[in-house]
mmCIF file of C-alpha atoms and ligand atoms in Angstrom:
data_model
loop_
_atom_site.group_PDB
_atom_site.id
_atom_site.type_symbol
_atom_site.label_atom_id
_atom_site.label_comp_id
_atom_site.label_asym_id
_atom_site.label_seq_id
_atom_site.Cartn_x
_atom_site.Cartn_y
_atom_site.Cartn_z
ATOM 1 C CA MET A 1 3.662 23.184 -2.565
ATOM 2 C CA THR A 2 2.763 20.770 -5.302
ATOM 3 C CA SER A 3 1.003 17.519 -4.729
ATOM 4 C CA THR A 4 0.871 15.352 -7.828
ATOM 5 C CA VAL A 5 -1.252 12.223 -8.022
ATOM 6 C CA ILE A 6 -0.430 9.585 -10.649
ATOM 7 C CA VAL A 7 -3.118 7.055 -11.516
ATOM 8 C CA GLY A 8 -3.743 4.457 -14.198
ATOM 9 C CA GLY A 9 -6.392 5.279 -16.804
ATOM 10 C CA PHE A 10 -7.203 1.788 -18.089
ATOM 11 C CA PHE A 11 -6.725 -1.626 -16.400
ATOM 12 C CA GLY A 12 -3.334 -1.167 -14.732
ATOM 13 C CA ASP A 13 0.018 -1.836 -16.349
ATOM 14 C CA GLU A 14 -0.058 1.468 -18.209
ATOM 15 C CA GLY A 15 3.582 2.031 -17.299
ATOM 16 C CA LYS A 16 3.009 4.191 -14.225
ATOM 17 C CA GLY A 17 6.160 2.840 -12.543
ATOM 18 C CA LYS A 18 8.432 4.336 -15.153
ATOM 19 C CA ILE A 19 6.596 7.696 -15.190
ATOM 20 C CA ILE A 20 6.740 7.860 -11.400
ATOM 21 C CA SER A 21 10.433 7.083 -11.303
ATOM 22 C CA TYR A 22 11.059 9.839 -13.858
ATOM 23 C CA LEU A 23 9.037 12.377 -11.826
ATOM 24 C CA ALA A 24 10.706 11.191 -8.617
ATOM 25 C CA ASN A 25 14.057 12.237 -10.047
ATOM 26 C CA LYS A 26 12.927 15.296 -11.986
ATOM 27 C CA ASP A 27 10.654 17.020 -9.447
ATOM 28 C CA ASN A 28 12.671 16.032 -6.405
ATOM 29 C CA PRO A 29 9.714 15.361 -4.115
ATOM 30 C CA LYS A 30 10.346 15.243 -0.396
ATOM 31 C CA ILE A 31 7.967 12.320 -0.021
ATOM 32 C CA ILE A 32 6.833 9.670 -2.486
ATOM 33 C CA VAL A 33 3.793 7.937 -1.095
ATOM 34 C CA ARG A 34 1.877 4.952 -2.304
ATOM 35 C CA GLY A 35 -1.872 4.474 -2.058
ATOM 36 C CA GLY A 36 -3.890 1.724 -3.767
ATOM 37 C CA ALA A 37 -4.645 -1.884 -3.048
ATOM 38 C CA GLY A 38 -1.547 -3.884 -2.086
ATOM 39 C CA PRO A 39 1.087 -6.265 -3.472
ATOM 40 C CA ASN A 40 -1.292 -7.308 -6.263
ATOM 41 C CA ALA A 41 0.262 -4.348 -8.100
ATOM 42 C CA GLY A 42 3.550 -4.727 -9.885
ATOM 43 C CA HIS A 43 5.599 -1.949 -11.417
ATOM 44 C CA THR A 44 8.609 -2.529 -13.642
ATOM 45 C CA ILE A 45 11.364 0.067 -13.623
ATOM 46 C CA ARG A 46 14.445 -0.010 -15.829
ATOM 47 C CA ASP A 47 17.479 1.994 -14.800
ATOM 48 C CA GLY A 48 20.449 1.434 -17.118
ATOM 49 C CA ASP A 49 20.789 -2.332 -17.341
ATOM 50 C CA LYS A 50 19.039 -2.895 -14.009
ATOM 51 C CA ILE A 51 15.414 -4.010 -13.997
ATOM 52 C CA TYR A 52 13.408 -3.665 -10.794
ATOM 53 C CA LYS A 53 10.043 -5.272 -10.204
ATOM 54 C CA VAL A 54 8.416 -3.536 -7.302
ATOM 55 C CA ARG A 55 5.206 -4.597 -5.540
ATOM 56 C CA MET A 56 5.139 -2.774 -2.216
ATOM 57 C CA LEU A 57 7.527 0.168 -2.113
ATOM 58 C CA PRO A 58 6.719 3.333 -4.079
ATOM 59 C CA SER A 59 8.217 3.201 -7.590
ATOM 60 C CA GLY A 60 10.128 6.405 -6.913
ATOM 61 C CA PHE A 61 12.757 4.635 -4.782
ATOM 62 C CA LEU A 62 15.537 5.498 -7.257
ATOM 63 C CA ASN A 63 15.555 9.021 -5.819
ATOM 64 C CA LYS A 64 17.611 8.428 -2.693
ATOM 65 C CA ASN A 65 16.767 11.839 -1.189
ATOM 66 C CA ALA A 66 13.044 11.150 -0.964
ATOM 67 C CA LYS A 67 11.242 9.486 1.889
ATOM 68 C CA LEU A 68 9.200 6.499 0.724
ATOM 69 C CA MET A 69 5.852 5.962 2.420
ATOM 70 C CA ILE A 70 2.863 3.645 2.252
ATOM 71 C CA GLY A 71 -0.503 5.061 3.276
ATOM 72 C CA PRO A 72 -2.872 3.540 5.850
ATOM 73 C CA GLY A 73 -5.343 2.398 3.159
ATOM 74 C CA VAL A 74 -2.866 -0.079 1.682
ATOM 75 C CA VAL A 75 -2.502 -3.716 2.747
ATOM 76 C CA ILE A 76 1.064 -4.920 3.189
ATOM 77 C CA ASN A 77 2.766 -8.260 2.863
ATOM 78 C CA PRO A 78 5.564 -7.794 5.453
ATOM 79 C CA GLN A 79 7.887 -10.320 3.809
ATOM 80 C CA ILE A 80 7.670 -8.651 0.398
ATOM 81 C CA LEU A 81 8.031 -5.181 1.909
ATOM 82 C CA LEU A 82 11.077 -6.015 4.033
ATOM 83 C CA LYS A 83 12.749 -7.792 1.130
ATOM 84 C CA GLU A 84 12.210 -4.824 -1.209
ATOM 85 C CA ILE A 85 13.606 -2.412 1.378
ATOM 86 C CA GLN A 86 16.757 -4.574 1.469
ATOM 87 C CA ASP A 87 17.010 -5.294 -2.255
ATOM 88 C CA PHE A 88 16.395 -1.709 -3.386
ATOM 89 C CA GLY A 89 18.688 -0.115 -0.789
ATOM 90 C CA ALA A 90 15.811 1.759 0.809
ATOM 91 C CA SER A 91 16.398 1.161 4.494
ATOM 92 C CA GLY A 92 16.304 4.203 6.738
ATOM 93 C CA ARG A 93 14.000 6.062 4.345
ATOM 94 C CA SER A 94 11.033 3.673 4.009
ATOM 95 C CA PHE A 95 8.002 4.178 6.200
ATOM 96 C CA ILE A 96 4.491 2.834 6.659
ATOM 97 C CA ASP A 97 1.458 3.966 8.616
ATOM 98 C CA LYS A 98 0.391 2.125 11.754
ATOM 99 C CA HIS A 99 -2.973 1.497 10.095
ATOM 100 C CA CYS A 100 -1.657 -0.307 7.015
ATOM 101 C CA GLY A 101 -3.397 -3.706 6.865
ATOM 102 C CA ILE A 102 -1.436 -6.949 7.083
ATOM 103 C CA ILE A 103 -1.681 -9.854 4.652
ATOM 104 C CA GLU A 104 -1.231 -13.210 6.357
ATOM 105 C CA GLU A 105 -0.862 -16.767 5.108
ATOM 106 C CA SER A 106 -4.623 -17.355 5.361
ATOM 107 C CA HIS A 107 -5.255 -14.517 2.893
ATOM 108 C CA LEU A 108 -2.840 -15.985 0.384
ATOM 109 C CA ILE A 109 -4.562 -19.342 0.643
ATOM 110 C CA ARG A 110 -8.032 -17.846 0.235
ATOM 111 C CA ASP A 111 -6.859 -15.846 -2.790
ATOM 112 C CA SER A 112 -5.233 -18.767 -4.568
ATOM 113 C CA ASN A 113 -7.863 -21.410 -4.132
ATOM 114 C CA GLY A 114 -11.377 -20.458 -4.678
ATOM 115 C CA GLU A 115 -13.693 -18.118 -6.472
ATOM 116 C CA LEU A 116 -11.468 -15.083 -6.758
ATOM 117 C CA LYS A 117 -8.791 -16.955 -8.648
ATOM 118 C CA GLU A 118 -11.088 -18.857 -10.987
ATOM 119 C CA LYS A 119 -13.859 -16.377 -11.594
ATOM 120 C CA ILE A 120 -12.039 -13.062 -11.845
ATOM 121 C CA GLY A 121 -8.424 -14.203 -12.231
ATOM 122 C CA SER A 122 -7.154 -12.471 -9.115
ATOM 123 C CA THR A 123 -3.398 -12.117 -8.699
ATOM 124 C CA GLY A 124 -3.373 -14.536 -5.740
ATOM 125 C CA SER A 125 -1.484 -11.997 -3.623
ATOM 126 C CA GLY A 126 -3.967 -12.078 -0.727
ATOM 127 C CA THR A 127 -4.931 -8.457 -1.269
ATOM 128 C CA GLY A 128 -8.662 -9.059 -1.847
ATOM 129 C CA PRO A 129 -9.217 -11.357 1.171
ATOM 130 C CA ALA A 130 -7.196 -8.985 3.391
ATOM 131 C CA ASN A 131 -9.368 -6.043 2.368
ATOM 132 C CA ALA A 132 -12.467 -8.178 2.987
ATOM 133 C CA ASP A 133 -11.167 -8.920 6.494
ATOM 134 C CA ARG A 134 -10.499 -5.237 7.019
ATOM 135 C CA ALA A 135 -14.139 -4.485 6.215
ATOM 136 C CA MET A 136 -15.110 -7.167 8.742
ATOM 137 C CA ILE A 137 -12.719 -5.464 11.196
ATOM 138 C CA VAL A 138 -10.776 -8.631 11.893
ATOM 139 C CA LEU A 139 -7.613 -7.713 9.945
ATOM 140 C CA LYS A 140 -4.334 -7.175 11.792
ATOM 141 C CA LEU A 141 -2.726 -3.798 11.284
ATOM 142 C CA ALA A 142 0.929 -2.788 11.042
ATOM 143 C CA LYS A 143 0.948 -1.664 14.684
ATOM 144 C CA ASP A 144 0.305 -5.290 15.717
ATOM 145 C CA ILE A 145 3.443 -6.618 13.980
ATOM 146 C CA ASP A 146 6.790 -6.337 15.824
ATOM 147 C CA SER A 147 8.999 -6.659 12.737
ATOM 148 C CA LEU A 148 7.432 -3.501 11.295
ATOM 149 C CA ALA A 149 7.691 -1.303 14.391
ATOM 150 C CA SER A 150 10.750 0.653 13.248
ATOM 151 C CA LEU A 151 9.061 1.644 9.966
ATOM 152 C CA ILE A 152 5.975 3.267 11.440
ATOM 153 C CA VAL A 153 5.300 6.999 11.094
ATOM 154 C CA ASP A 154 2.091 9.050 10.893
ATOM 155 C CA VAL A 155 1.892 9.090 7.086
ATOM 156 C CA PRO A 156 -1.032 11.562 6.692
ATOM 157 C CA ALA A 157 0.661 14.000 9.114
ATOM 158 C CA GLU A 158 4.015 13.697 7.303
ATOM 159 C CA ILE A 159 2.456 14.394 3.909
ATOM 160 C CA ASN A 160 0.335 17.302 5.029
ATOM 161 C CA SER A 161 3.186 18.975 6.882
ATOM 162 C CA ALA A 162 5.535 18.542 3.900
ATOM 163 C CA LEU A 163 2.940 20.333 1.737
ATOM 164 C CA SER A 164 2.523 23.094 4.337
ATOM 165 C CA ALA A 165 6.308 23.555 4.262
ATOM 166 C CA ASN A 166 6.120 24.061 0.465
ATOM 167 C CA GLN A 167 7.673 20.747 -0.448
ATOM 168 C CA ASN A 168 6.676 18.502 -3.330
ATOM 169 C CA VAL A 169 4.830 15.274 -2.659
ATOM 170 C CA LEU A 170 4.412 12.602 -5.315
ATOM 171 C CA ILE A 171 1.440 10.312 -4.838
ATOM 172 C CA GLU A 172 1.430 6.988 -6.528
ATOM 173 C CA GLY A 173 -1.675 5.014 -7.405
ATOM 174 C CA THR A 174 -1.829 1.358 -8.321
ATOM 175 C CA GLN A 175 -3.908 -0.669 -10.766
ATOM 176 C CA GLY A 176 -6.107 1.362 -13.116
ATOM 177 C CA THR A 177 -9.411 3.202 -13.177
ATOM 178 C CA PHE A 178 -11.429 0.302 -14.617
ATOM 179 C CA LEU A 179 -10.202 -2.112 -11.957
ATOM 180 C CA SER A 180 -11.784 0.144 -9.310
ATOM 181 C CA LEU A 181 -14.236 -1.602 -7.002
ATOM 182 C CA TRP A 182 -16.627 1.362 -7.470
ATOM 183 C CA HIS A 183 -16.043 2.462 -11.054
ATOM 184 C CA GLY A 184 -14.582 -0.573 -12.791
ATOM 185 C CA THR A 185 -15.993 -3.551 -14.640
ATOM 186 C CA TYR A 186 -17.464 -5.221 -11.545
ATOM 187 C CA PRO A 187 -17.117 -8.091 -10.638
ATOM 188 C CA PHE A 188 -13.834 -8.156 -12.584
ATOM 189 C CA VAL A 189 -12.183 -5.581 -10.352
ATOM 190 C CA THR A 190 -9.745 -5.230 -7.495
ATOM 191 C CA SER A 191 -10.750 -4.850 -3.858
ATOM 192 C CA LYS A 192 -10.497 -1.035 -3.577
ATOM 193 C CA ASP A 193 -11.351 2.169 -5.329
ATOM 194 C CA VAL A 194 -8.184 3.028 -7.244
ATOM 195 C CA THR A 195 -9.216 6.336 -8.830
ATOM 196 C CA ALA A 196 -7.444 9.523 -7.713
ATOM 197 C CA SER A 197 -10.000 10.137 -4.943
ATOM 198 C CA GLY A 198 -9.500 6.654 -3.540
ATOM 199 C CA ILE A 199 -5.722 6.949 -3.699
ATOM 200 C CA CYS A 200 -5.859 10.268 -1.802
ATOM 201 C CA ALA A 201 -8.139 8.749 0.840
ATOM 202 C CA ASP A 202 -5.633 5.888 1.225
ATOM 203 C CA ILE A 203 -2.874 8.274 2.211
ATOM 204 C CA GLY A 204 -4.919 10.860 4.121
ATOM 205 C CA LEU A 205 -4.818 13.771 1.683
ATOM 206 C CA GLY A 206 -8.020 15.816 1.449
ATOM 207 C CA PRO A 207 -9.464 16.823 -1.961
ATOM 208 C CA LYS A 208 -8.581 20.503 -1.638
ATOM 209 C CA LYS A 209 -4.896 19.732 -1.237
ATOM 210 C CA VAL A 210 -4.507 18.046 -4.626
ATOM 211 C CA ASP A 211 -2.759 20.181 -7.256
ATOM 212 C CA GLU A 212 -2.170 17.920 -10.244
ATOM 213 C CA VAL A 213 -3.722 14.638 -11.316
ATOM 214 C CA ILE A 214 -1.828 12.860 -14.071
ATOM 215 C CA VAL A 215 -3.739 10.000 -15.663
ATOM 216 C CA VAL A 216 -1.460 7.525 -17.397
ATOM 217 C CA PHE A 217 -2.648 5.797 -20.561
ATOM 218 C CA LYS A 218 -0.645 3.327 -22.554
ATOM 219 C CA SER A 219 -0.721 3.830 -26.354
ATOM 220 C CA TYR A 220 -2.872 0.688 -26.491
ATOM 221 C CA VAL A 221 -4.949 -1.093 -23.853
ATOM 222 C CA THR A 222 -4.038 -4.274 -22.003
ATOM 223 C CA ARG A 223 -5.802 -6.279 -19.349
ATOM 224 C CA VAL A 224 -4.727 -9.295 -17.298
ATOM 225 C CA GLY A 225 -7.224 -11.736 -15.897
ATOM 226 C CA THR A 226 -10.819 -11.995 -17.031
ATOM 227 C CA GLY A 227 -13.471 -9.318 -17.633
ATOM 228 C CA PRO A 228 -14.635 -7.241 -20.574
ATOM 229 C CA LEU A 229 -12.157 -5.728 -23.007
ATOM 230 C CA ALA A 230 -13.772 -3.913 -25.938
ATOM 231 C CA LYS A 231 -12.326 -4.656 -29.384
ATOM 232 C CA GLU A 232 -9.915 -7.241 -28.012
ATOM 233 C CA ILE A 233 -7.445 -8.554 -30.559
ATOM 234 C CA THR A 234 -6.079 -12.109 -30.629
ATOM 235 C CA PRO A 235 -2.774 -12.971 -28.918
ATOM 236 C CA LYS A 236 -1.339 -13.590 -32.398
ATOM 237 C CA GLU A 237 -2.323 -10.128 -33.611
ATOM 238 C CA ALA A 238 -0.956 -8.617 -30.403
ATOM 239 C CA GLU A 239 2.333 -10.366 -31.010
ATOM 240 C CA SER A 240 2.568 -9.079 -34.568
ATOM 241 C CA LYS A 241 2.003 -5.509 -33.342
ATOM 242 C CA GLY A 242 4.621 -5.902 -30.596
ATOM 243 C CA TRP A 243 1.905 -5.557 -27.956
ATOM 244 C CA SER A 244 2.554 -8.916 -26.335
ATOM 245 C CA GLU A 245 3.170 -8.317 -22.633
ATOM 246 C CA PHE A 246 3.388 -10.480 -19.535
ATOM 247 C CA GLY A 247 2.231 -9.514 -16.030
ATOM 248 C CA THR A 248 4.800 -8.293 -13.480
ATOM 249 C CA VAL A 249 3.158 -10.154 -10.602
ATOM 250 C CA THR A 250 1.551 -13.170 -12.254
ATOM 251 C CA GLY A 251 3.582 -13.672 -15.448
ATOM 252 C CA ARG A 252 0.290 -14.120 -17.350
ATOM 253 C CA GLN A 253 0.052 -12.914 -20.936
ATOM 254 C CA ARG A 254 -1.863 -9.633 -21.072
ATOM 255 C CA ARG A 255 -4.870 -9.327 -23.364
ATOM 256 C CA ALA A 256 -4.707 -6.365 -25.760
ATOM 257 C CA ALA A 257 -6.861 -3.839 -27.671
ATOM 258 C CA ASP A 258 -6.513 -0.492 -29.444
ATOM 259 C CA PHE A 259 -6.428 2.789 -27.474
ATOM 260 C CA ASP A 260 -10.022 3.203 -26.234
ATOM 261 C CA PHE A 261 -11.348 6.790 -26.308
ATOM 262 C CA ASP A 262 -14.594 5.951 -24.505
ATOM 263 C CA LEU A 263 -12.717 4.496 -21.548
ATOM 264 C CA ALA A 264 -10.155 7.291 -21.653
ATOM 265 C CA ARG A 265 -12.841 10.006 -21.578
ATOM 266 C CA ARG A 266 -14.471 8.381 -18.586
ATOM 267 C CA ALA A 267 -11.117 8.010 -16.838
ATOM 268 C CA ILE A 268 -10.465 11.734 -17.318
ATOM 269 C CA MET A 269 -13.843 12.487 -15.745
ATOM 270 C CA LEU A 270 -13.574 10.061 -12.825
ATOM 271 C CA ASN A 271 -10.084 11.227 -11.876
ATOM 272 C CA SER A 272 -10.499 14.947 -12.655
ATOM 273 C CA ALA A 273 -7.279 14.705 -14.652
ATOM 274 C CA THR A 274 -5.287 17.874 -15.181
ATOM 275 C CA GLN A 275 -2.684 16.180 -17.385
ATOM 276 C CA ILE A 276 -2.287 13.025 -19.442
ATOM 277 C CA SER A 277 0.787 10.858 -19.721
ATOM 278 C CA ILE A 278 1.047 8.542 -22.738
ATOM 279 C CA THR A 279 3.406 5.585 -22.451
ATOM 280 C CA LYS A 280 4.969 3.255 -24.995
ATOM 281 C CA LEU A 281 4.598 5.622 -27.927
ATOM 282 C CA ASP A 282 7.634 3.847 -29.419
ATOM 283 C CA VAL A 283 5.686 0.589 -29.552
ATOM 284 C CA ILE A 284 3.148 2.179 -31.920
ATOM 285 C CA PHE A 285 5.707 4.382 -33.700
ATOM 286 C CA PRO A 286 9.108 2.614 -33.596
ATOM 287 C CA ASP A 287 10.762 5.640 -35.242
ATOM 288 C CA CYS A 288 10.130 7.569 -32.000
ATOM 289 C CA ALA A 289 12.178 5.229 -29.820
ATOM 290 C CA GLY A 290 14.254 7.023 -27.206
ATOM 291 C CA MET A 291 13.259 10.561 -28.271
ATOM 292 C CA THR A 292 13.240 13.289 -25.650
ATOM 293 C CA PHE A 293 11.897 16.285 -27.636
ATOM 294 C CA TYR A 294 8.350 16.574 -28.940
ATOM 295 C CA GLU A 295 9.539 18.357 -32.077
ATOM 296 C CA GLU A 296 11.551 15.276 -33.076
ATOM 297 C CA LEU A 297 8.486 13.043 -33.297
ATOM 298 C CA SER A 298 7.205 11.940 -36.691
ATOM 299 C CA GLU A 299 4.075 13.631 -38.045
ATOM 300 C CA ASP A 300 2.079 10.434 -37.442
ATOM 301 C CA ALA A 301 3.157 10.262 -33.822
ATOM 302 C CA LYS A 302 2.358 13.950 -33.312
ATOM 303 C CA SER A 303 -1.119 13.526 -34.751
ATOM 304 C CA PHE A 304 -1.705 10.513 -32.493
ATOM 305 C CA ILE A 305 -0.902 12.771 -29.509
ATOM 306 C CA LYS A 306 -2.877 15.761 -30.840
ATOM 307 C CA ASN A 307 -5.901 13.582 -31.449
ATOM 308 C CA ILE A 308 -5.804 12.406 -27.826
ATOM 309 C CA GLU A 309 -5.535 15.999 -26.585
ATOM 310 C CA ASN A 310 -8.417 17.147 -28.778
ATOM 311 C CA LYS A 311 -10.742 14.271 -28.016
ATOM 312 C CA LEU A 312 -10.042 14.315 -24.285
ATOM 313 C CA ASN A 313 -9.633 18.048 -23.915
ATOM 314 C CA THR A 314 -6.642 17.614 -21.611
ATOM 315 C CA PRO A 315 -2.958 18.266 -22.321
ATOM 316 C CA VAL A 316 -0.595 15.362 -22.945
ATOM 317 C CA THR A 317 2.427 16.481 -20.939
ATOM 318 C CA ILE A 318 4.606 13.421 -20.445
ATOM 319 C CA ILE A 319 5.283 10.898 -23.194
ATOM 320 C CA GLY A 320 7.180 7.636 -22.786
ATOM 321 C CA THR A 321 9.366 6.681 -25.750
ATOM 322 C CA GLY A 322 11.160 3.648 -24.334
ATOM 323 C CA PRO A 323 11.536 1.480 -21.243
ATOM 324 C CA ALA A 324 14.401 3.372 -19.584
ATOM 325 C CA VAL A 325 13.626 6.126 -17.076
ATOM 326 C CA HIS A 326 15.194 8.907 -19.198
ATOM 327 C CA GLU A 327 13.356 7.923 -22.419
ATOM 328 C CA ILE A 328 10.693 10.520 -21.930
ATOM 329 C CA ILE A 329 9.353 13.752 -23.442
ATOM 330 C CA ASP A 330 8.393 16.255 -20.728
ATOM 331 C CA ARG A 331 6.239 19.103 -22.071
ATOM 332 C CA ARG A 332 5.324 20.630 -18.702
ATOM 333 C CA LYS A 333 6.129 24.288 -18.250
HETATM 334 P P1 LIG B 1 -6.916 -8.891 -7.369
HETATM 335 O O1 LIG B 1 -6.724 -7.438 -7.137
HETATM 336 O O2 LIG B 1 -5.647 -9.691 -7.174
HETATM 337 O O3 LIG B 1 -8.084 -9.470 -6.615
HETATM 338 O O4 LIG B 1 -7.293 -9.079 -8.915
HETATM 339 C C1 LIG B 1 -8.511 -8.546 -9.428
HETATM 340 C C2 LIG B 1 -8.367 -8.245 -10.906
HETATM 341 O O5 LIG B 1 -7.532 -7.092 -11.048
HETATM 342 C C3 LIG B 1 -7.696 -9.349 -11.723
HETATM 343 O O6 LIG B 1 -8.224 -9.315 -13.037
HETATM 344 C C4 LIG B 1 -6.241 -8.934 -11.720
HETATM 345 O O7 LIG B 1 -5.520 -9.487 -12.803
HETATM 346 C C5 LIG B 1 -6.382 -7.437 -11.809
HETATM 347 N N1 LIG B 1 -5.240 -6.718 -11.217
HETATM 348 C C6 LIG B 1 -4.955 -6.576 -9.906
HETATM 349 N N2 LIG B 1 -3.861 -5.829 -9.737
HETATM 350 C C7 LIG B 1 -3.440 -5.468 -10.958
HETATM 351 C C8 LIG B 1 -2.370 -4.652 -11.436
HETATM 352 O O8 LIG B 1 -1.560 -4.084 -10.696
HETATM 353 N N3 LIG B 1 -2.271 -4.518 -12.795
HETATM 354 C C9 LIG B 1 -3.143 -5.101 -13.632
HETATM 355 N N4 LIG B 1 -4.165 -5.856 -13.231
HETATM 356 C C10 LIG B 1 -4.319 -6.034 -11.908
HETATM 357 MG MG1 LIG B 2 1.653 -3.878 -13.267
#
């Protein structure tokens, strides 16, 4: 059995969606399961000339042989979920737990008007207010919603029995380490713990059943919304470096900074990372675009990677060299 947990090492938007969709095809997991907060997350996946923006389903949906699941710790917007199942051709293989929380209209309203929006720049997806209601034990759960009945399975039981039967399970986190409610830059954080431990709790996987933890770092740091960002550069500078990005969910321009070793070191510690994935290497080193072999990389790009391995004492195993799913260097054994 191999259980592999993928989490973000900075502030989300590290490019986890693309890494997950690569692993979903390559490792042929039986189940791809999503933990994390809710539809505040947005992953962009490019497959040929198709671009998918996914907010609820696991990003591994391109592998049609895998079951897609959402763990009980996640809050769901039923409309977004049902639409994605349709749009991404995932019906018959998409499942949720009966204890997934439900976002209702009132949560959207509370998230878009008030404090959360203005003070911390929340995504307005209703995720925070829904999690607050869950803590107050007034939130509806998936088992209370008729339109979701056919999707419900016992997600923790499914995952644990797949692992006992020696099958691969791919576990997908959302957001990033420093948006964690416990470990992030409070109060500029999301409404959950989104480190590897939190993601595993969301899906019902105990700590002794985790084999690999891959922390994903982008080659530079971005952050949407407010909150501290060390050594932030101006939007103009970001544009000149090709680091200008816009949020998948909110469309807001992302703030940017250089790769941050202090944050990265802490992310490795908090997540007990066994491997590192570096994304968007081609943005820093355009001559690496589309490469699939480490040996082909320029000396500068190789020393960028080696420096990360040395400083963080963890192997860099998966390197993104372009937006498409196959533009990847895989150095795993
Ligand atoms: P909320 O989770 O919508 O309440 O937003 C809290 C903070 O986390 C805001 O700064 C958001 O922009 C940020 N955030 C939430 N989800 C994501 C994500 O998936 N990627 C990047 N930032 C996020
Ligand atoms: Mg995103």
